[in-house]
Amino acid sequence: MTIAVLGAGVMGGTLVAALVRSGHRPSDIIVADKSAERAAQVALPHGARHDSAEEAVAAAQTVVLAVKPQDMSALIDQIRDQMRPETLVVSIAAGISTAFLEARLAEGTSVVRVMPNTPALVDQGMSALSPGRHCTPEHLAQARALLEHVGRVIVLDEGHQDAVTAISGSGPAYIFYVVEAMIEAGVLLGLPRDTATELVVQTLYGAATMIRETGHHPTVLREQVSSPGGTSVAALRALEDHKVRAAFLTAMEAAAVRSRELSPRPE
């Protein structure tokens, strides 16, 4: 099966690398970008092909749209007439609905919308898939298999995609923000920066692993660390005094609202 990846940015390049690592024949992957030089830079190190968007789409059974949302309309106009009727279209462009794409592609085109996140760079991504009106079960399974190369995948109704954007799409930014703050606290308390970084990163990794592997609710795990009258309780009290939990809720609501605002509407 030939896969065309249109867009040679971070996510497009990540997907190309993951497909090759997982055993796809490099010659079955075609990269296209409005910058031919950028397409070559992504394709050639992996042995993949690079071509114009029109030629890539004409040769492919699956087309991955990995361009910026503001570039999507122009790209669809460019490739619509070259696309085969049975082609699966997978969009990983933020805020672009399946209805927006279906209104611009040939009637009956099978479309899947995906919200991935940047940990896909290390094969630990979280992707949420939403099938369009004409997506077949077979095409949905193909899209799922494609994204499983870069992490975990869930399928959910498209109406939840703004929430997904706020929680997992933007989520790494919140985690990095907290990690930055914890490292700065370590430096403030007298630790060398590299030592503080190692302590924080391993603590984050270990805590996330505990949640996944134990299956316990985070509240249970938090209470196991929080001895009565101890250091953790003192720290958590300070976080509550500063309304950190409420701030996180407000921040994620703001992200969801912004996601809706950025989503173009189908004509």
mmCIF file of C-alpha atoms in Angstrom:
data_model
loop_
_atom_site.group_PDB
_atom_site.id
_atom_site.type_symbol
_atom_site.label_atom_id
_atom_site.label_comp_id
_atom_site.label_asym_id
_atom_site.label_seq_id
_atom_site.Cartn_x
_atom_site.Cartn_y
_atom_site.Cartn_z
ATOM 1 C CA MET A 1 0.000 0.000 0.000
ATOM 2 C CA THR A 2 1.395 3.376 -1.007
ATOM 3 C CA ILE A 3 1.102 6.181 1.549
ATOM 4 C CA ALA A 4 1.426 9.843 0.607
ATOM 5 C CA VAL A 5 2.421 12.175 3.449
ATOM 6 C CA LEU A 6 1.590 15.733 2.467
ATOM 7 C CA GLY A 7 3.476 18.086 4.749
ATOM 8 C CA ALA A 8 7.085 17.593 5.823
ATOM 9 C CA GLY A 9 6.881 19.284 9.203
ATOM 10 C CA VAL A 10 7.400 17.726 12.614
ATOM 11 C CA MET A 11 4.397 15.380 12.577
ATOM 12 C CA GLY A 12 4.773 14.444 8.925
ATOM 13 C CA GLY A 13 8.443 13.639 9.399
ATOM 14 C CA THR A 14 7.699 11.716 12.587
ATOM 15 C CA LEU A 15 5.159 9.546 10.815
ATOM 16 C CA VAL A 16 7.505 8.808 7.907
ATOM 17 C CA ALA A 17 10.264 7.719 10.289
ATOM 18 C CA ALA A 18 7.856 5.558 12.314
ATOM 19 C CA LEU A 19 6.452 3.844 9.227
ATOM 20 C CA VAL A 20 9.923 2.885 8.049
ATOM 21 C CA ARG A 21 10.931 1.652 11.525
ATOM 22 C CA SER A 22 7.816 -0.513 11.689
ATOM 23 C CA GLY A 23 8.643 -2.322 8.458
ATOM 24 C CA HIS A 24 6.883 -0.390 5.689
ATOM 25 C CA ARG A 25 8.852 -0.431 2.477
ATOM 26 C CA PRO A 26 10.406 3.025 2.059
ATOM 27 C CA SER A 27 9.566 2.950 -1.639
ATOM 28 C CA ASP A 28 5.861 2.794 -0.697
ATOM 29 C CA ILE A 29 6.059 6.141 1.137
ATOM 30 C CA ILE A 30 5.947 9.417 -0.785
ATOM 31 C CA VAL A 31 6.591 12.754 0.892
ATOM 32 C CA ALA A 32 5.360 16.043 -0.565
ATOM 33 C CA ASP A 33 5.658 19.581 0.706
ATOM 34 C CA LYS A 34 5.294 23.080 -0.731
ATOM 35 C CA SER A 35 9.062 23.208 -0.201
ATOM 36 C CA ALA A 36 10.529 20.486 -2.410
ATOM 37 C CA GLU A 37 13.806 20.816 -0.511
ATOM 38 C CA ARG A 38 12.070 20.127 2.792
ATOM 39 C CA ALA A 39 10.297 17.086 1.331
ATOM 40 C CA ALA A 40 13.635 15.694 0.195
ATOM 41 C CA GLN A 41 15.200 16.327 3.615
ATOM 42 C CA VAL A 42 12.475 14.246 5.268
ATOM 43 C CA ALA A 43 12.238 11.483 2.653
ATOM 44 C CA LEU A 44 15.809 10.720 1.636
ATOM 45 C CA PRO A 45 17.297 9.760 5.040
ATOM 46 C CA HIS A 46 14.632 7.051 5.298
ATOM 47 C CA GLY A 47 14.839 5.886 1.699
ATOM 48 C CA ALA A 48 11.333 7.184 0.961
ATOM 49 C CA ARG A 49 10.353 8.954 -2.233
ATOM 50 C CA HIS A 50 9.482 12.625 -2.627
ATOM 51 C CA ASP A 51 7.380 14.219 -5.326
ATOM 52 C CA SER A 52 4.806 16.911 -5.974
ATOM 53 C CA ALA A 53 1.563 16.700 -4.020
ATOM 54 C CA GLU A 54 -0.378 15.895 -7.198
ATOM 55 C CA GLU A 55 1.900 12.999 -8.177
ATOM 56 C CA ALA A 56 2.022 11.657 -4.618
ATOM 57 C CA VAL A 57 -1.771 11.597 -4.306
ATOM 58 C CA ALA A 58 -2.251 9.986 -7.720
ATOM 59 C CA ALA A 59 -0.036 7.062 -6.677
ATOM 60 C CA ALA A 60 -1.360 6.546 -3.140
ATOM 61 C CA GLN A 61 -4.108 4.496 -1.499
ATOM 62 C CA THR A 62 -3.752 6.462 1.758
ATOM 63 C CA VAL A 63 -3.159 10.220 1.901
ATOM 64 C CA VAL A 64 -2.045 11.838 5.169
ATOM 65 C CA LEU A 65 -2.744 15.568 5.375
ATOM 66 C CA ALA A 66 -0.079 16.972 7.701
ATOM 67 C CA VAL A 67 -0.073 20.646 6.727
ATOM 68 C CA LYS A 68 -0.925 23.701 8.797
ATOM 69 C CA PRO A 69 -4.666 24.400 9.035
ATOM 70 C CA GLN A 70 -4.351 27.669 7.130
ATOM 71 C CA ASP A 71 -2.767 25.792 4.209
ATOM 72 C CA MET A 72 -5.448 23.099 3.973
ATOM 73 C CA SER A 73 -7.888 24.738 1.532
ATOM 74 C CA ALA A 74 -5.165 25.477 -1.011
ATOM 75 C CA LEU A 75 -3.792 21.936 -0.714
ATOM 76 C CA ILE A 76 -7.208 20.336 -1.251
ATOM 77 C CA ASP A 77 -7.743 22.479 -4.341
ATOM 78 C CA GLN A 78 -4.359 21.291 -5.587
ATOM 79 C CA ILE A 79 -4.898 17.542 -5.115
ATOM 80 C CA ARG A 80 -8.661 16.966 -5.367
ATOM 81 C CA ASP A 81 -8.725 15.973 -9.028
ATOM 82 C CA GLN A 82 -5.784 13.550 -8.671
ATOM 83 C CA MET A 83 -7.278 11.569 -5.792
ATOM 84 C CA ARG A 84 -8.659 8.085 -6.453
ATOM 85 C CA PRO A 85 -12.286 7.426 -5.413
ATOM 86 C CA GLU A 86 -11.274 4.700 -2.924
ATOM 87 C CA THR A 87 -8.501 6.717 -1.267
ATOM 88 C CA LEU A 88 -8.389 6.977 2.523
ATOM 89 C CA VAL A 89 -7.716 10.538 3.692
ATOM 90 C CA VAL A 90 -6.213 10.928 7.176
ATOM 91 C CA SER A 91 -6.006 14.498 8.449
ATOM 92 C CA ILE A 92 -3.731 15.354 11.357
ATOM 93 C CA ALA A 93 -4.239 19.098 10.899
ATOM 94 C CA ALA A 94 -5.496 20.745 14.085
ATOM 95 C CA GLY A 95 -9.043 22.087 13.958
ATOM 96 C CA ILE A 96 -9.920 20.773 10.485
ATOM 97 C CA SER A 97 -13.214 18.888 10.660
ATOM 98 C CA THR A 98 -14.194 15.910 8.543
ATOM 99 C CA ALA A 99 -17.130 17.966 7.222
ATOM 100 C CA PHE A 100 -14.731 20.683 6.046
ATOM 101 C CA LEU A 101 -12.746 18.111 4.054
ATOM 102 C CA GLU A 102 -15.761 16.184 2.774
ATOM 103 C CA ALA A 103 -17.256 19.405 1.401
ATOM 104 C CA ARG A 104 -14.131 19.942 -0.697
ATOM 105 C CA LEU A 105 -13.286 16.389 -1.777
ATOM 106 C CA ALA A 106 -15.160 14.114 -4.136
ATOM 107 C CA GLU A 107 -18.508 12.882 -2.802
ATOM 108 C CA GLY A 108 -18.084 9.705 -0.759
ATOM 109 C CA THR A 109 -14.403 10.224 0.113
ATOM 110 C CA SER A 110 -13.412 8.336 3.256
ATOM 111 C CA VAL A 111 -11.981 10.794 5.798
ATOM 112 C CA VAL A 112 -10.558 10.262 9.285
ATOM 113 C CA ARG A 113 -9.660 13.183 11.548
ATOM 114 C CA VAL A 114 -6.826 12.676 14.022
ATOM 115 C CA MET A 115 -5.523 14.732 16.930
ATOM 116 C CA PRO A 116 -2.007 13.435 17.712
ATOM 117 C CA ASN A 117 0.532 14.944 20.073
ATOM 118 C CA THR A 118 4.279 15.546 20.057
ATOM 119 C CA PRO A 119 5.363 12.511 22.140
ATOM 120 C CA ALA A 120 4.802 10.699 18.838
ATOM 121 C CA LEU A 121 8.401 11.780 18.210
ATOM 122 C CA VAL A 122 9.486 9.049 20.644
ATOM 123 C CA ASP A 123 6.702 6.591 19.739
ATOM 124 C CA GLN A 124 4.747 7.511 22.884
ATOM 125 C CA GLY A 125 2.077 9.634 21.277
ATOM 126 C CA MET A 126 -1.634 9.737 22.049
ATOM 127 C CA SER A 127 -3.874 9.966 19.001
ATOM 128 C CA ALA A 128 -7.658 10.385 18.951
ATOM 129 C CA LEU A 129 -9.404 9.287 15.739
ATOM 130 C CA SER A 130 -12.828 10.389 14.505
ATOM 131 C CA PRO A 131 -14.296 8.874 11.333
ATOM 132 C CA GLY A 132 -16.171 11.000 8.814
ATOM 133 C CA ARG A 133 -19.603 10.269 7.313
ATOM 134 C CA HIS A 134 -18.268 8.035 4.541
ATOM 135 C CA CYS A 135 -15.473 6.273 6.431
ATOM 136 C CA THR A 136 -15.727 2.489 6.221
ATOM 137 C CA PRO A 137 -14.788 0.181 9.110
ATOM 138 C CA GLU A 138 -11.895 -1.071 6.988
ATOM 139 C CA HIS A 139 -10.571 2.440 6.433
ATOM 140 C CA LEU A 140 -10.928 3.282 10.117
ATOM 141 C CA ALA A 141 -8.897 0.178 10.959
ATOM 142 C CA GLN A 142 -6.234 1.268 8.461
ATOM 143 C CA ALA A 143 -6.053 4.721 10.034
ATOM 144 C CA ARG A 144 -5.782 3.200 13.498
ATOM 145 C CA ALA A 145 -2.956 0.911 12.414
ATOM 146 C CA LEU A 146 -1.161 3.864 10.845
ATOM 147 C CA LEU A 147 -1.212 5.932 14.037
ATOM 148 C CA GLU A 148 -0.374 2.999 16.293
ATOM 149 C CA HIS A 149 3.134 3.215 14.852
ATOM 150 C CA VAL A 150 3.689 6.358 16.959
ATOM 151 C CA GLY A 151 1.843 5.482 20.173
ATOM 152 C CA ARG A 152 -1.608 4.739 21.547
ATOM 153 C CA VAL A 153 -4.875 5.335 19.713
ATOM 154 C CA ILE A 154 -8.487 5.838 20.730
ATOM 155 C CA VAL A 155 -11.571 6.294 18.545
ATOM 156 C CA LEU A 156 -14.245 8.757 19.621
ATOM 157 C CA ASP A 157 -17.002 11.003 18.311
ATOM 158 C CA GLU A 158 -15.734 14.085 16.511
ATOM 159 C CA GLY A 159 -17.689 16.320 18.861
ATOM 160 C CA HIS A 160 -15.067 15.536 21.521
ATOM 161 C CA GLN A 161 -12.088 16.653 19.443
ATOM 162 C CA ASP A 162 -11.876 20.132 20.992
ATOM 163 C CA ALA A 163 -11.643 18.492 24.417
ATOM 164 C CA VAL A 164 -8.986 16.098 23.123
ATOM 165 C CA THR A 165 -7.037 19.060 21.765
ATOM 166 C CA ALA A 166 -7.172 20.694 25.203
ATOM 167 C CA ILE A 167 -6.204 17.557 27.147
ATOM 168 C CA SER A 168 -3.728 15.538 25.077
ATOM 169 C CA GLY A 169 -3.011 17.675 22.018
ATOM 170 C CA SER A 170 -1.847 20.638 24.107
ATOM 171 C CA GLY A 171 -1.174 18.468 27.155
ATOM 172 C CA PRO A 172 2.591 18.074 26.694
ATOM 173 C CA ALA A 173 2.938 21.850 27.004
ATOM 174 C CA TYR A 174 1.332 21.767 30.452
ATOM 175 C CA ILE A 175 3.601 18.931 31.578
ATOM 176 C CA PHE A 176 6.711 20.719 30.325
ATOM 177 C CA TYR A 177 5.526 23.852 32.148
ATOM 178 C CA VAL A 178 5.242 21.959 35.428
ATOM 179 C CA VAL A 179 8.606 20.258 34.868
ATOM 180 C CA GLU A 180 10.222 23.664 34.271
ATOM 181 C CA ALA A 181 8.765 24.943 37.533
ATOM 182 C CA MET A 182 9.948 21.905 39.510
ATOM 183 C CA ILE A 183 13.460 22.196 38.096
ATOM 184 C CA GLU A 184 13.557 25.882 38.984
ATOM 185 C CA ALA A 185 12.449 24.975 42.507
ATOM 186 C CA GLY A 186 15.326 22.517 42.764
ATOM 187 C CA VAL A 187 17.782 25.213 41.693
ATOM 188 C CA LEU A 188 16.227 27.639 44.191
ATOM 189 C CA LEU A 189 16.743 25.054 46.926
ATOM 190 C CA GLY A 190 20.429 24.733 46.061
ATOM 191 C CA LEU A 191 20.622 21.800 43.652
ATOM 192 C CA PRO A 192 22.736 21.933 40.474
ATOM 193 C CA ARG A 193 20.452 22.344 37.455
ATOM 194 C CA ASP A 194 21.448 19.022 35.864
ATOM 195 C CA THR A 195 20.761 17.209 39.139
ATOM 196 C CA ALA A 196 17.378 18.904 39.537
ATOM 197 C CA THR A 197 16.524 17.996 35.950
ATOM 198 C CA GLU A 198 17.368 14.337 36.427
ATOM 199 C CA LEU A 199 15.376 14.162 39.654
ATOM 200 C CA VAL A 200 12.301 15.781 38.127
ATOM 201 C CA VAL A 201 12.307 13.895 34.834
ATOM 202 C CA GLN A 202 12.709 10.480 36.459
ATOM 203 C CA THR A 203 10.053 11.344 39.034
ATOM 204 C CA LEU A 204 7.642 12.292 36.260
ATOM 205 C CA TYR A 205 8.419 9.127 34.306
ATOM 206 C CA GLY A 206 8.058 6.927 37.381
ATOM 207 C CA ALA A 207 4.786 8.533 38.466
ATOM 208 C CA ALA A 208 3.262 8.145 34.997
ATOM 209 C CA THR A 209 4.398 4.521 34.875
ATOM 210 C CA MET A 210 2.784 3.850 38.260
ATOM 211 C CA ILE A 211 -0.559 5.220 37.042
ATOM 212 C CA ARG A 212 -0.464 3.044 33.938
ATOM 213 C CA GLU A 213 0.831 -0.172 35.474
ATOM 214 C CA THR A 214 -1.042 -0.201 38.796
ATOM 215 C CA GLY A 215 -4.386 0.896 37.390
ATOM 216 C CA HIS A 216 -5.010 2.833 40.582
ATOM 217 C CA HIS A 217 -6.778 6.180 40.571
ATOM 218 C CA PRO A 218 -4.334 9.113 40.870
ATOM 219 C CA THR A 219 -6.025 10.113 44.119
ATOM 220 C CA VAL A 220 -5.124 6.752 45.665
ATOM 221 C CA LEU A 221 -1.517 7.062 44.539
ATOM 222 C CA ARG A 222 -1.300 10.647 45.786
ATOM 223 C CA GLU A 223 -2.601 9.620 49.211
ATOM 224 C CA GLN A 224 0.045 6.883 49.409
ATOM 225 C CA VAL A 225 2.738 9.578 49.177
ATOM 226 C CA SER A 226 1.009 12.018 51.525
ATOM 227 C CA SER A 227 1.802 11.030 55.101
ATOM 228 C CA PRO A 228 -0.224 12.926 57.747
ATOM 229 C CA GLY A 229 1.614 16.076 58.743
ATOM 230 C CA GLY A 230 4.399 15.346 56.257
ATOM 231 C CA THR A 231 6.213 17.214 53.526
ATOM 232 C CA SER A 232 3.887 16.218 50.662
ATOM 233 C CA VAL A 233 0.815 17.375 52.583
ATOM 234 C CA ALA A 234 2.476 20.722 53.263
ATOM 235 C CA ALA A 235 3.269 21.146 49.565
ATOM 236 C CA LEU A 236 -0.199 20.098 48.434
ATOM 237 C CA ARG A 237 -1.778 22.539 50.895
ATOM 238 C CA ALA A 238 0.271 25.337 49.312
ATOM 239 C CA LEU A 239 -0.893 24.280 45.818
ATOM 240 C CA GLU A 240 -4.518 24.323 46.990
ATOM 241 C CA ASP A 241 -4.025 27.754 48.591
ATOM 242 C CA HIS A 242 -2.835 29.037 45.216
ATOM 243 C CA LYS A 243 -5.781 27.364 43.444
ATOM 244 C CA VAL A 244 -3.519 25.377 41.129
ATOM 245 C CA ARG A 245 -6.206 22.743 40.438
ATOM 246 C CA ALA A 246 -8.707 25.442 39.443
ATOM 247 C CA ALA A 247 -6.067 27.097 37.274
ATOM 248 C CA PHE A 248 -5.526 23.859 35.349
ATOM 249 C CA LEU A 249 -9.262 23.435 34.776
ATOM 250 C CA THR A 250 -9.532 27.027 33.549
ATOM 251 C CA ALA A 251 -6.494 26.613 31.281
ATOM 252 C CA MET A 252 -7.867 23.509 29.588
ATOM 253 C CA GLU A 253 -11.274 25.109 29.128
ATOM 254 C CA ALA A 254 -9.498 28.030 27.453
ATOM 255 C CA ALA A 255 -7.638 25.630 25.148
ATOM 256 C CA ALA A 256 -10.904 23.938 24.125
ATOM 257 C CA VAL A 257 -12.564 27.290 23.437
ATOM 258 C CA ARG A 258 -9.604 28.381 21.329
ATOM 259 C CA SER A 259 -9.708 25.097 19.412
ATOM 260 C CA ARG A 260 -13.333 25.775 18.474
ATOM 261 C CA GLU A 261 -12.500 29.334 17.459
ATOM 262 C CA LEU A 262 -9.713 28.163 15.148
ATOM 263 C CA SER A 263 -11.807 25.513 13.401
ATOM 264 C CA PRO A 264 -12.942 26.605 9.930
ATOM 265 C CA ARG A 265 -16.537 25.783 9.129
ATOM 266 C CA PRO A 266 -17.655 23.773 6.096
ATOM 267 C CA GLU A 267 -19.223 25.796 3.344
#
